[in-house]
Amino acid sequence: QVQLVESGGGLVQPGGSLRLSCAASGSIFSINVMGWYRQAPGKQRELVATIISGGTTHYADSVKGRVTISRDNAKNTVYLQMNSLKPEDTAVYYCNLLSLGKMFWGQGTQVTVSS
């Protein structure tokens, strides 16, 4: 069983920054993909960014240049540094782990961008 625990969400003004963290625990194969998705009210969950255990990253076009995903394999932790935040970034952000064909989700952390 794998557990994912997110932290770092909150309220921030437009143009501000936030750093999300997600710690994974349990039976985790060393080769995996970790990522962040988000879901705004009334919208479908969408990909924000992913990072493979070897370090290759992928970003949604909507966040490219503003968001950086990174990971610490020793700690099984993934980070999402978000800069120049916009009101449209407001959503619940979910951590995701894909390993050996199985997908796991965190509980989500709220990010609200508002003045």
PDB file of C-alpha atoms in Angstrom:
ATOM      1  CA  GLN A   1       0.000   0.000   0.000  1.00  0.00           C
ATOM      2  CA  VAL A   2       1.191   3.495  -0.875  1.00  0.00           C
ATOM      3  CA  GLN A   3       0.253   6.692   0.913  1.00  0.00           C
ATOM      4  CA  LEU A   4       0.767  10.195  -0.423  1.00  0.00           C
ATOM      5  CA  VAL A   5       0.598  13.212   1.882  1.00  0.00           C
ATOM      6  CA  GLU A   6       0.548  16.702   0.394  1.00  0.00           C
ATOM      7  CA  SER A   7       1.381  19.953   2.138  1.00  0.00           C
ATOM      8  CA  GLY A   8       2.059  23.577   1.294  1.00  0.00           C
ATOM      9  CA  GLY A   9      -1.233  24.819  -0.109  1.00  0.00           C
ATOM     10  CA  GLY A  10      -2.881  28.027   0.985  1.00  0.00           C
ATOM     11  CA  LEU A  11      -4.017  31.503   0.021  1.00  0.00           C
ATOM     12  CA  VAL A  12      -1.686  33.675  -2.019  1.00  0.00           C
ATOM     13  CA  GLN A  13      -2.056  36.945  -3.890  1.00  0.00           C
ATOM     14  CA  PRO A  14      -1.757  37.085  -7.678  1.00  0.00           C
ATOM     15  CA  GLY A  15       1.896  37.141  -8.651  1.00  0.00           C
ATOM     16  CA  GLY A  16       2.894  35.281  -5.507  1.00  0.00           C
ATOM     17  CA  SER A  17       4.576  31.928  -5.013  1.00  0.00           C
ATOM     18  CA  LEU A  18       3.850  28.662  -3.279  1.00  0.00           C
ATOM     19  CA  ARG A  19       5.758  25.427  -2.853  1.00  0.00           C
ATOM     20  CA  LEU A  20       3.839  22.186  -2.579  1.00  0.00           C
ATOM     21  CA  SER A  21       5.350  19.001  -1.177  1.00  0.00           C
ATOM     22  CA  CYS A  22       4.195  15.408  -1.382  1.00  0.00           C
ATOM     23  CA  ALA A  23       5.748  12.616   0.638  1.00  0.00           C
ATOM     24  CA  ALA A  24       5.160   9.039  -0.444  1.00  0.00           C
ATOM     25  CA  SER A  25       5.396   6.071   1.904  1.00  0.00           C
ATOM     26  CA  GLY A  26       4.808   2.353   1.641  1.00  0.00           C
ATOM     27  CA  SER A  27       5.837  -0.157  -1.000  1.00  0.00           C
ATOM     28  CA  ILE A  28       7.334   2.032  -3.705  1.00  0.00           C
ATOM     29  CA  PHE A  29       9.289   0.676  -6.613  1.00  0.00           C
ATOM     30  CA  SER A  30      12.358   2.745  -7.346  1.00  0.00           C
ATOM     31  CA  ILE A  31      11.324   3.394 -10.958  1.00  0.00           C
ATOM     32  CA  ASN A  32       8.172   5.465 -10.959  1.00  0.00           C
ATOM     33  CA  VAL A  33       6.523   8.652 -12.090  1.00  0.00           C
ATOM     34  CA  MET A  34       5.372  11.279  -9.628  1.00  0.00           C
ATOM     35  CA  GLY A  35       3.308  14.255 -10.536  1.00  0.00           C
ATOM     36  CA  TRP A  36       0.818  16.943  -9.704  1.00  0.00           C
ATOM     37  CA  TYR A  37      -2.686  17.350 -11.034  1.00  0.00           C
ATOM     38  CA  ARG A  38      -5.274  19.973 -10.191  1.00  0.00           C
ATOM     39  CA  GLN A  39      -9.029  20.298 -10.231  1.00  0.00           C
ATOM     40  CA  ALA A  40     -10.831  23.610 -10.212  1.00  0.00           C
ATOM     41  CA  PRO A  41     -14.516  23.868  -9.232  1.00  0.00           C
ATOM     42  CA  GLY A  42     -16.729  22.607 -12.040  1.00  0.00           C
ATOM     43  CA  LYS A  43     -13.779  21.414 -14.118  1.00  0.00           C
ATOM     44  CA  GLN A  44     -12.087  18.096 -14.778  1.00  0.00           C
ATOM     45  CA  ARG A  45      -8.857  17.133 -13.104  1.00  0.00           C
ATOM     46  CA  GLU A  46      -5.916  18.150 -15.269  1.00  0.00           C
ATOM     47  CA  LEU A  47      -2.214  17.456 -15.402  1.00  0.00           C
ATOM     48  CA  VAL A  48       0.123  20.116 -14.054  1.00  0.00           C
ATOM     49  CA  ALA A  49       3.527  18.427 -14.179  1.00  0.00           C
ATOM     50  CA  THR A  50       5.212  15.040 -13.903  1.00  0.00           C
ATOM     51  CA  ILE A  51       8.715  13.840 -13.154  1.00  0.00           C
ATOM     52  CA  ILE A  52      10.170  10.398 -13.752  1.00  0.00           C
ATOM     53  CA  SER A  53      12.498   8.886 -11.181  1.00  0.00           C
ATOM     54  CA  GLY A  54      15.407   9.565 -13.530  1.00  0.00           C
ATOM     55  CA  GLY A  55      14.555  13.263 -13.592  1.00  0.00           C
ATOM     56  CA  THR A  56      12.753  13.791 -16.906  1.00  0.00           C
ATOM     57  CA  THR A  57       9.983  16.350 -16.515  1.00  0.00           C
ATOM     58  CA  HIS A  58       6.822  17.267 -18.367  1.00  0.00           C
ATOM     59  CA  TYR A  59       4.676  20.377 -17.919  1.00  0.00           C
ATOM     60  CA  ALA A  60       1.230  21.454 -19.011  1.00  0.00           C
ATOM     61  CA  ASP A  61       1.372  24.388 -21.419  1.00  0.00           C
ATOM     62  CA  SER A  62      -0.652  26.496 -18.990  1.00  0.00           C
ATOM     63  CA  VAL A  63       2.102  26.421 -16.350  1.00  0.00           C
ATOM     64  CA  LYS A  64       5.310  26.255 -18.407  1.00  0.00           C
ATOM     65  CA  GLY A  65       7.802  28.875 -17.292  1.00  0.00           C
ATOM     66  CA  ARG A  66       5.997  29.451 -13.990  1.00  0.00           C
ATOM     67  CA  VAL A  67       6.196  26.043 -12.347  1.00  0.00           C
ATOM     68  CA  THR A  68       9.085  23.723 -11.511  1.00  0.00           C
ATOM     69  CA  ILE A  69       8.674  20.127 -10.433  1.00  0.00           C
ATOM     70  CA  SER A  70      11.480  18.348  -8.608  1.00  0.00           C
ATOM     71  CA  ARG A  71      11.963  15.269  -6.474  1.00  0.00           C
ATOM     72  CA  ASP A  72      14.139  13.782  -3.784  1.00  0.00           C
ATOM     73  CA  ASN A  73      14.290  10.066  -4.481  1.00  0.00           C
ATOM     74  CA  ALA A  74      15.912   9.311  -1.129  1.00  0.00           C
ATOM     75  CA  LYS A  75      12.904  10.826   0.619  1.00  0.00           C
ATOM     76  CA  ASN A  76      10.293   9.688  -1.931  1.00  0.00           C
ATOM     77  CA  THR A  77       9.156  13.280  -2.037  1.00  0.00           C
ATOM     78  CA  VAL A  78       8.070  15.438  -4.953  1.00  0.00           C
ATOM     79  CA  TYR A  79       7.888  19.223  -4.937  1.00  0.00           C
ATOM     80  CA  LEU A  80       6.033  21.784  -7.016  1.00  0.00           C
ATOM     81  CA  GLN A  81       7.400  25.320  -6.970  1.00  0.00           C
ATOM     82  CA  MET A  82       4.798  27.689  -8.371  1.00  0.00           C
ATOM     83  CA  ASN A  83       5.651  31.298  -9.213  1.00  0.00           C
ATOM     84  CA  SER A  84       3.743  34.176 -10.793  1.00  0.00           C
ATOM     85  CA  LEU A  85       0.502  32.599  -9.653  1.00  0.00           C
ATOM     86  CA  LYS A  86      -2.735  33.650 -11.328  1.00  0.00           C
ATOM     87  CA  PRO A  87      -6.343  33.450 -10.143  1.00  0.00           C
ATOM     88  CA  GLU A  88      -6.916  30.701 -12.706  1.00  0.00           C
ATOM     89  CA  ASP A  89      -4.390  28.557 -10.840  1.00  0.00           C
ATOM     90  CA  THR A  90      -6.915  28.263  -8.025  1.00  0.00           C
ATOM     91  CA  ALA A  91      -7.717  24.576  -7.551  1.00  0.00           C
ATOM     92  CA  VAL A  92      -7.227  21.547  -5.371  1.00  0.00           C
ATOM     93  CA  TYR A  93      -3.812  20.150  -6.200  1.00  0.00           C
ATOM     94  CA  TYR A  94      -3.362  16.375  -6.047  1.00  0.00           C
ATOM     95  CA  CYS A  95      -0.148  14.428  -5.831  1.00  0.00           C
ATOM     96  CA  ASN A  96       0.071  11.313  -7.990  1.00  0.00           C
ATOM     97  CA  LEU A  97       2.363   8.291  -8.107  1.00  0.00           C
ATOM     98  CA  LEU A  98       2.468   5.788 -10.951  1.00  0.00           C
ATOM     99  CA  SER A  99       4.425   2.637 -10.214  1.00  0.00           C
ATOM    100  CA  LEU A 100       4.301  -0.848 -11.755  1.00  0.00           C
ATOM    101  CA  GLY A 101       1.069   0.000 -13.526  1.00  0.00           C
ATOM    102  CA  LYS A 102      -0.707   1.181 -10.391  1.00  0.00           C
ATOM    103  CA  MET A 103      -1.758   4.747  -9.736  1.00  0.00           C
ATOM    104  CA  PHE A 104      -2.055   6.344  -6.315  1.00  0.00           C
ATOM    105  CA  TRP A 105      -3.469   9.709  -5.286  1.00  0.00           C
ATOM    106  CA  GLY A 106      -3.072  12.015  -2.340  1.00  0.00           C
ATOM    107  CA  GLN A 107      -5.973  13.701  -0.582  1.00  0.00           C
ATOM    108  CA  GLY A 108      -5.298  17.045  -2.228  1.00  0.00           C
ATOM    109  CA  THR A 109      -4.301  20.486  -0.993  1.00  0.00           C
ATOM    110  CA  GLN A 110      -6.193  23.691  -1.746  1.00  0.00           C
ATOM    111  CA  VAL A 111      -4.422  26.513  -3.553  1.00  0.00           C
ATOM    112  CA  THR A 112      -6.308  29.797  -3.755  1.00  0.00           C
ATOM    113  CA  VAL A 113      -4.951  32.758  -5.689  1.00  0.00           C
ATOM    114  CA  SER A 114      -6.873  35.888  -4.816  1.00  0.00           C
ATOM    115  CA  SER A 115      -6.349  39.472  -3.766  1.00  0.00           C
TER     116      SER A 115
END
